[in-house]
Structures are given as C-alpha cells and as structure tokens.
Amino acid sequence: MTINTSSGQVKESVIPELRVFPAGEKVSAFVKCFWQLEKPGGYLHERLFPNGETQLIFHYGNPFSESYGGMQTGLQPHSLICGQFTTYKDIFSYGQAGLLGVVFHPYASNALFGIPAHHFTHLTVGLTEVEKGLHDIGMRVAAAQTLPQRLMLIEDFILRRMRVVNQRHFAMIRKSVEMLSQFSSETGPGEVARSLFVGERQFERLFKDYVGITPGRFAGLSRFHKALGLFQTSQSLTSIALESGYYDQAHFIREFRNISGDKPSDLRRRMSG
C-alpha cells in the first residue's frame, strides 16, 4: 500500500485521518517525508496512483488488502517495502487500521538494503522476506504506544542502515530525477544522459538501480501528476496536456489510461464531483 503525496486520490466510503510529517534533518538526504494513517473502523476502498516513490510501511493495526492493476486481491505483510509501480493500485480495509509510512526520495531507497531498487518494482515485499532479522523492527513499531516513539524507532532504523556506496552515481541520479520532473517534452532521457556526460545505456541501468523504473517511465509519471494538479483549474484538457509535456491528445489519453485505468475526462469528472 502507498499513500500519494501529490493530488489525484480517488476515495470511497470511510475517509481515514492522514497526517504527513517532514523528515528529520538526519535522514532528509534519503527520506522525503513520513505519514501516519488511522481509521477507527468501517470499510475503505482507495485507488492510488504511482508517483515515482518507494515507501517503507509499518502496520500497527489490521493490514490492508491490495489489488494491483485490477488483479487478484492479496493481504499486505505487517511491515513491508512498497516498490515502484506504474499503474493504479486499489487498497481495501474492513476494520480498525493504523500505519506509518516512510516516503523515500525517488533516488534513495536502494541505500536502505543495498539492493537495486528495480528488484522491488511492482512488488509489495515483507521486510522478513528481505532479511529474516528485520522481524524485530516491525514488532517494535507495532508495540510502541505513541506516535513519537514509533517515529523515533523508524528514524533510528533508517539511520543505522542507510549507506551510499557511490556518491558520484547518487548525485547524478538525484540530478536526473530533478531534470525529468520538469514536465517538458524536450527533456527526455537521451537529453538528460548527454547533459550528465554519460551514455544512454549506462544511464538507464543506473537509473533503474537507484529509482526502480526506467527514466522514460519516471518522466511519464511526472507528466501524469502535473496534469492531475491542473485538473482543478479551468483549463481545457488539451491545454493541460500540452502544459504537462504530452506530445498530443492521443499521447495524453493513452498514458493516462495506462496509469490510472481511466480516460482523463472521466477521472477529472469524478475528482470534481
């Protein structure tokens, strides 16, 4: 399960309490933010869209079920890594729930386990599947009584594990993420690779190792979220498509359906309703 930190969530039924906290200074090079979600009971179905971020999630209530791209529903582990995904995900909750999430910067998650980020792409992986010794952190977070205690446990866990092996590659991929987030149809992976003085094939390999998806996929998710943010304005869909970096209307509709499962016009109508 993942919580989008940008707009575009499609919600039904119970609306849980969601709180977002800035990352502490010690972990801010790797972590974008923390979030907490609590739901006292009832039914929740929420559709989530990919946003180019990998997350670490700890349940201290009943775990959610999830369905990726309309596939069969499965139950989440109590503590998990939610890797990059490239199409919509539905999450379901039928009772009391409480969970804390860590949102990594797109280029930073592989520093936690020393494992290339693409090994988790399209997957929800329990921490104990990564390392058997990680069972303890999930149990300690679940047993903690207060939010400050849980945040302290998680931040300490991250500080003890985070390592950057190659500072040059880390800085290069961080810069490329910034460039690919600019929503311009002219700023493609090839142009970014050339501006960073690296070959396209090496750039794509490194990007997948650090981010989990290809540079082209990441740029597509950036365009998608730029367009979602403009849905709240009075601009036409044609104008939104061009401003968000889509080549034309056909490109806009095709990418939108691949990511969200809906046409732009249908999703905009639901969001405004």
CSV table of C-alpha atoms in Angstrom, one decimal:
chain,number,residue,atom,x,y,z
A,1,MET,CA,0.0,0.0,0.0
A,2,THR,CA,1.2,3.5,-0.7
A,3,ILE,CA,-0.1,7.0,0.0
A,4,ASN,CA,0.3,9.5,-2.7
A,5,THR,CA,2.0,12.7,-1.6
A,6,SER,CA,0.6,14.5,-4.6
A,7,SER,CA,-3.0,15.1,-5.7
A,8,GLY,CA,-5.3,12.6,-7.5
A,9,GLN,CA,-6.5,10.1,-5.0
A,10,VAL,CA,-10.0,8.6,-5.7
A,11,LYS,CA,-11.7,7.8,-2.4
A,12,GLU,CA,-14.8,5.9,-1.3
A,13,SER,CA,-16.6,5.1,1.9
A,14,VAL,CA,-14.7,6.0,5.2
A,15,ILE,CA,-12.1,8.7,4.9
A,16,PRO,CA,-9.3,8.0,7.3
A,17,GLU,CA,-7.2,10.6,9.1
A,18,LEU,CA,-3.9,11.1,7.2
A,19,ARG,CA,-1.1,13.2,8.7
A,20,VAL,CA,2.2,14.0,6.9
A,21,PHE,CA,5.4,14.9,8.8
A,22,PRO,CA,8.6,16.3,7.4
A,23,ALA,CA,11.7,14.1,7.5
A,24,GLY,CA,14.2,14.9,10.3
A,25,GLU,CA,17.4,16.6,9.3
A,26,LYS,CA,19.5,13.5,9.9
A,27,VAL,CA,17.5,11.4,7.3
A,28,SER,CA,16.4,14.1,4.9
A,29,ALA,CA,19.0,13.2,2.3
A,30,PHE,CA,17.1,9.9,1.8
A,31,VAL,CA,13.6,10.5,3.1
A,32,LYS,CA,11.1,12.9,1.7
A,33,CYS,CA,8.5,12.6,4.5
A,34,PHE,CA,6.7,10.4,7.0
A,35,TRP,CA,3.0,9.8,7.1
A,36,GLN,CA,0.5,8.3,9.5
A,37,LEU,CA,-2.9,6.9,8.6
A,38,GLU,CA,-5.5,5.9,11.2
A,39,LYS,CA,-9.0,4.5,10.7
A,40,PRO,CA,-11.3,3.5,13.6
A,41,GLY,CA,-13.3,1.0,11.7
A,42,GLY,CA,-15.6,0.6,8.7
A,43,TYR,CA,-14.9,0.0,5.1
A,44,LEU,CA,-12.3,1.8,3.0
A,45,HIS,CA,-11.5,1.5,-0.7
A,46,GLU,CA,-9.0,3.9,-2.1
A,47,ARG,CA,-7.4,4.0,-5.6
A,48,LEU,CA,-3.8,5.0,-5.6
A,49,PHE,CA,-1.7,6.2,-8.5
A,50,PRO,CA,2.1,5.6,-8.9
A,51,ASN,CA,4.1,8.6,-8.1
A,52,GLY,CA,7.8,7.6,-8.6
A,53,GLU,CA,8.5,6.9,-5.0
A,54,THR,CA,9.3,3.8,-3.0
A,55,GLN,CA,7.9,3.5,0.5
A,56,LEU,CA,8.5,1.6,3.7
A,57,ILE,CA,5.3,0.8,5.6
A,58,PHE,CA,4.6,-0.4,9.2
A,59,HIS,CA,1.1,-1.6,10.1
A,60,TYR,CA,0.2,-1.4,13.8
A,61,GLY,CA,-3.5,-2.1,13.1
A,62,ASN,CA,-5.1,-4.6,10.8
A,63,PRO,CA,-3.1,-4.8,7.5
A,64,PHE,CA,-4.8,-3.7,4.3
A,65,SER,CA,-5.6,-5.8,1.2
A,66,GLU,CA,-4.4,-4.6,-2.1
A,67,SER,CA,-5.0,-5.2,-5.8
A,68,TYR,CA,-2.5,-4.1,-8.5
A,69,GLY,CA,-3.9,-3.0,-11.8
A,70,GLY,CA,-7.2,-4.9,-11.2
A,71,MET,CA,-5.6,-8.2,-10.4
A,72,GLN,CA,-6.5,-10.5,-7.6
A,73,THR,CA,-6.5,-9.0,-4.1
A,74,GLY,CA,-3.8,-10.1,-1.6
A,75,LEU,CA,-3.2,-9.2,2.1
A,76,GLN,CA,-0.2,-6.9,2.9
A,77,PRO,CA,2.5,-8.0,5.4
A,78,HIS,CA,2.7,-6.2,8.7
A,79,SER,CA,5.9,-4.4,7.7
A,80,LEU,CA,6.8,-4.0,4.1
A,81,ILE,CA,8.5,-2.3,1.2
A,82,CYS,CA,6.2,-1.0,-1.4
A,83,GLY,CA,8.3,-0.8,-4.6
A,84,GLN,CA,7.8,1.4,-7.6
A,85,PHE,CA,4.6,0.7,-9.5
A,86,THR,CA,3.5,2.0,-12.9
A,87,THR,CA,-0.3,1.6,-12.9
A,88,TYR,CA,-3.1,2.1,-10.4
A,89,LYS,CA,-3.4,0.1,-7.2
A,90,ASP,CA,-6.6,-0.4,-5.1
A,91,ILE,CA,-6.3,-0.8,-1.3
A,92,PHE,CA,-9.1,-2.2,0.9
A,93,SER,CA,-9.6,-2.1,4.7
A,94,TYR,CA,-12.5,-3.6,6.6
A,95,GLY,CA,-11.8,-2.8,10.2
A,96,GLN,CA,-9.6,-0.7,12.5
A,97,ALA,CA,-6.3,0.3,10.9
A,98,GLY,CA,-3.2,2.2,11.8
A,99,LEU,CA,0.0,2.5,9.8
A,100,LEU,CA,3.1,4.6,9.4
A,101,GLY,CA,4.9,5.2,6.1
A,102,VAL,CA,8.3,6.4,5.1
A,103,VAL,CA,8.4,8.1,1.6
A,104,PHE,CA,11.9,7.9,0.1
A,105,HIS,CA,13.2,10.4,-2.4
A,106,PRO,CA,13.0,8.5,-5.8
A,107,TYR,CA,16.7,8.0,-6.0
A,108,ALA,CA,17.4,7.0,-2.4
A,109,SER,CA,15.6,3.8,-1.4
A,110,ASN,CA,18.3,1.3,-2.5
A,111,ALA,CA,20.6,2.8,0.1
A,112,LEU,CA,18.5,1.1,2.8
A,113,PHE,CA,19.2,-2.5,1.9
A,114,GLY,CA,22.0,-2.3,-0.6
A,115,ILE,CA,19.7,-3.9,-3.2
A,116,PRO,CA,19.0,-2.4,-6.6
A,117,ALA,CA,15.6,-0.7,-6.5
A,118,HIS,CA,14.3,-2.5,-9.5
A,119,HIS,CA,14.2,-5.8,-7.5
A,120,PHE,CA,11.1,-4.3,-5.7
A,121,THR,CA,9.4,-2.8,-8.7
A,122,HIS,CA,5.7,-3.8,-9.0
A,123,LEU,CA,6.0,-5.7,-5.7
A,124,THR,CA,4.9,-5.4,-2.1
A,125,VAL,CA,7.6,-7.3,-0.1
A,126,GLY,CA,7.6,-8.1,3.6
A,127,LEU,CA,10.7,-7.0,5.5
A,128,THR,CA,11.3,-10.5,6.7
A,129,GLU,CA,11.5,-11.7,3.0
A,130,VAL,CA,14.4,-9.3,2.5
A,131,GLU,CA,16.2,-10.2,5.8
A,132,LYS,CA,14.9,-12.5,8.5
A,133,GLY,CA,16.5,-10.3,11.1
A,134,LEU,CA,14.1,-7.4,10.2
A,135,HIS,CA,11.2,-9.1,12.0
A,136,ASP,CA,12.2,-7.2,15.2
A,137,ILE,CA,11.7,-3.6,13.9
A,138,GLY,CA,8.1,-4.3,12.7
A,139,MET,CA,7.2,-5.8,16.1
A,140,ARG,CA,8.7,-2.9,18.0
A,141,VAL,CA,6.9,-0.3,15.9
A,142,ALA,CA,3.6,-2.2,16.4
A,143,ALA,CA,4.2,-2.5,20.2
A,144,ALA,CA,5.0,1.2,20.7
A,145,GLN,CA,2.3,3.2,22.4
A,146,THR,CA,2.8,6.7,20.9
A,147,LEU,CA,3.5,8.3,17.6
A,148,PRO,CA,6.8,10.0,18.7
A,149,GLN,CA,8.0,6.5,19.9
A,150,ARG,CA,7.2,4.9,16.6
A,151,LEU,CA,8.8,7.7,14.5
A,152,MET,CA,11.9,7.5,16.7
A,153,LEU,CA,12.2,3.8,16.2
A,154,ILE,CA,11.8,4.1,12.4
A,155,GLU,CA,14.2,7.0,12.1
A,156,ASP,CA,16.8,5.2,14.1
A,157,PHE,CA,16.3,2.1,12.0
A,158,ILE,CA,16.9,4.1,8.8
A,159,LEU,CA,20.0,5.9,10.2
A,160,ARG,CA,21.6,2.6,11.1
A,161,ARG,CA,21.1,1.1,7.7
A,162,MET,CA,21.4,3.9,5.1
A,163,ARG,CA,24.6,3.8,3.2
A,164,VAL,CA,25.6,5.4,-0.1
A,165,VAL,CA,28.3,3.3,-1.8
A,166,ASN,CA,28.9,5.5,-4.8
A,167,GLN,CA,28.5,9.2,-4.1
A,168,ARG,CA,29.0,10.2,-7.8
A,169,HIS,CA,26.2,7.9,-9.1
A,170,PHE,CA,23.9,9.0,-6.2
A,171,ALA,CA,24.4,12.7,-7.1
A,172,MET,CA,24.0,12.0,-10.8
A,173,ILE,CA,20.7,10.2,-10.4
A,174,ARG,CA,19.4,12.8,-8.0
A,175,LYS,CA,20.1,15.5,-10.6
A,176,SER,CA,18.5,13.4,-13.4
A,177,VAL,CA,15.3,13.0,-11.2
A,178,GLU,CA,15.1,16.8,-10.9
A,179,MET,CA,15.5,17.2,-14.7
A,180,LEU,CA,13.0,14.5,-15.6
A,181,SER,CA,10.4,16.1,-13.2
A,182,GLN,CA,10.2,19.3,-15.3
A,183,PHE,CA,7.3,18.0,-17.5
A,184,SER,CA,8.9,19.2,-20.8
A,185,SER,CA,8.5,17.0,-23.9
A,186,GLU,CA,12.0,18.2,-24.9
A,187,THR,CA,13.6,16.9,-21.7
A,188,GLY,CA,13.8,13.2,-22.5
A,189,PRO,CA,16.2,10.5,-21.1
A,190,GLY,CA,18.6,10.9,-24.0
A,191,GLU,CA,18.9,14.7,-23.4
A,192,VAL,CA,19.4,14.1,-19.7
A,193,ALA,CA,22.1,11.5,-20.2
A,194,ARG,CA,24.0,13.8,-22.6
A,195,SER,CA,23.8,16.7,-20.2
A,196,LEU,CA,25.3,14.5,-17.4
A,197,PHE,CA,28.0,13.2,-19.8
A,198,VAL,CA,27.0,9.6,-19.5
A,199,GLY,CA,26.0,7.1,-22.2
A,200,GLU,CA,22.3,6.4,-22.5
A,201,ARG,CA,22.6,2.6,-21.8
A,202,GLN,CA,24.7,3.2,-18.7
A,203,PHE,CA,22.3,6.0,-17.6
A,204,GLU,CA,19.2,3.8,-17.9
A,205,ARG,CA,20.9,0.9,-16.0
A,206,LEU,CA,22.0,3.2,-13.1
A,207,PHE,CA,18.6,4.9,-13.0
A,208,LYS,CA,16.8,1.5,-12.7
A,209,ASP,CA,19.2,0.5,-9.9
A,210,TYR,CA,18.5,3.7,-7.9
A,211,VAL,CA,14.9,4.6,-8.8
A,212,GLY,CA,13.5,1.2,-9.8
A,213,ILE,CA,12.0,2.2,-13.2
A,214,THR,CA,13.4,3.5,-16.4
A,215,PRO,CA,13.9,7.2,-16.9
A,216,GLY,CA,11.1,7.3,-19.5
A,217,ARG,CA,8.7,5.7,-17.1
A,218,PHE,CA,9.6,8.2,-14.4
A,219,ALA,CA,9.1,11.1,-16.8
A,220,GLY,CA,5.7,9.7,-17.7
A,221,LEU,CA,4.7,9.6,-14.0
A,222,SER,CA,5.8,13.2,-13.6
A,223,ARG,CA,3.7,14.3,-16.5
A,224,PHE,CA,0.7,12.4,-15.1
A,225,HIS,CA,0.9,14.2,-11.7
A,226,LYS,CA,1.5,17.6,-13.3
A,227,ALA,CA,-1.8,17.0,-15.3
A,228,LEU,CA,-3.6,15.9,-12.2
A,229,GLY,CA,-2.7,19.0,-10.4
A,230,LEU,CA,-4.1,21.1,-13.3
A,231,PHE,CA,-7.4,19.3,-13.3
A,232,GLN,CA,-8.6,21.6,-10.5
A,233,THR,CA,-8.1,24.6,-12.8
A,234,SER,CA,-10.5,25.9,-15.6
A,235,GLN,CA,-8.0,24.9,-18.3
A,236,SER,CA,-9.2,22.6,-21.1
A,237,LEU,CA,-7.8,19.1,-21.3
A,238,THR,CA,-5.9,20.0,-24.5
A,239,SER,CA,-4.2,22.9,-22.7
A,240,ILE,CA,-3.4,20.7,-19.7
A,241,ALA,CA,-1.9,18.0,-21.9
A,242,LEU,CA,0.4,20.5,-23.6
A,243,GLU,CA,1.5,22.2,-20.4
A,244,SER,CA,2.2,18.9,-18.8
A,245,GLY,CA,4.6,17.8,-21.5
A,246,TYR,CA,2.4,15.4,-23.6
A,247,TYR,CA,3.1,15.4,-27.3
A,248,ASP,CA,-0.6,15.4,-28.3
A,249,GLN,CA,-4.0,14.4,-27.1
A,250,ALA,CA,-3.6,10.8,-28.2
A,251,HIS,CA,-0.4,10.5,-26.1
A,252,PHE,CA,-2.2,12.2,-23.2
A,253,ILE,CA,-5.1,9.8,-23.2
A,254,ARG,CA,-3.0,6.6,-23.8
A,255,GLU,CA,-0.6,7.3,-20.8
A,256,PHE,CA,-3.5,8.4,-18.6
A,257,ARG,CA,-5.4,5.1,-19.1
A,258,ASN,CA,-2.2,3.1,-18.6
A,259,ILE,CA,-1.5,4.7,-15.3
A,260,SER,CA,-4.9,5.4,-13.8
A,261,GLY,CA,-7.2,3.0,-15.6
A,262,ASP,CA,-9.4,5.9,-16.8
A,263,LYS,CA,-9.6,8.4,-19.5
A,264,PRO,CA,-8.6,12.0,-18.4
A,265,SER,CA,-12.1,13.3,-18.9
A,266,ASP,CA,-13.7,10.6,-16.8
A,267,LEU,CA,-11.2,11.0,-14.0
A,268,ARG,CA,-11.5,14.8,-14.0
A,269,ARG,CA,-15.3,14.5,-13.7
A,270,ARG,CA,-15.0,12.1,-10.7
A,271,MET,CA,-12.5,14.3,-9.0
A,272,SER,CA,-14.7,17.4,-9.3
A,273,GLY,CA,-17.8,15.5,-8.2
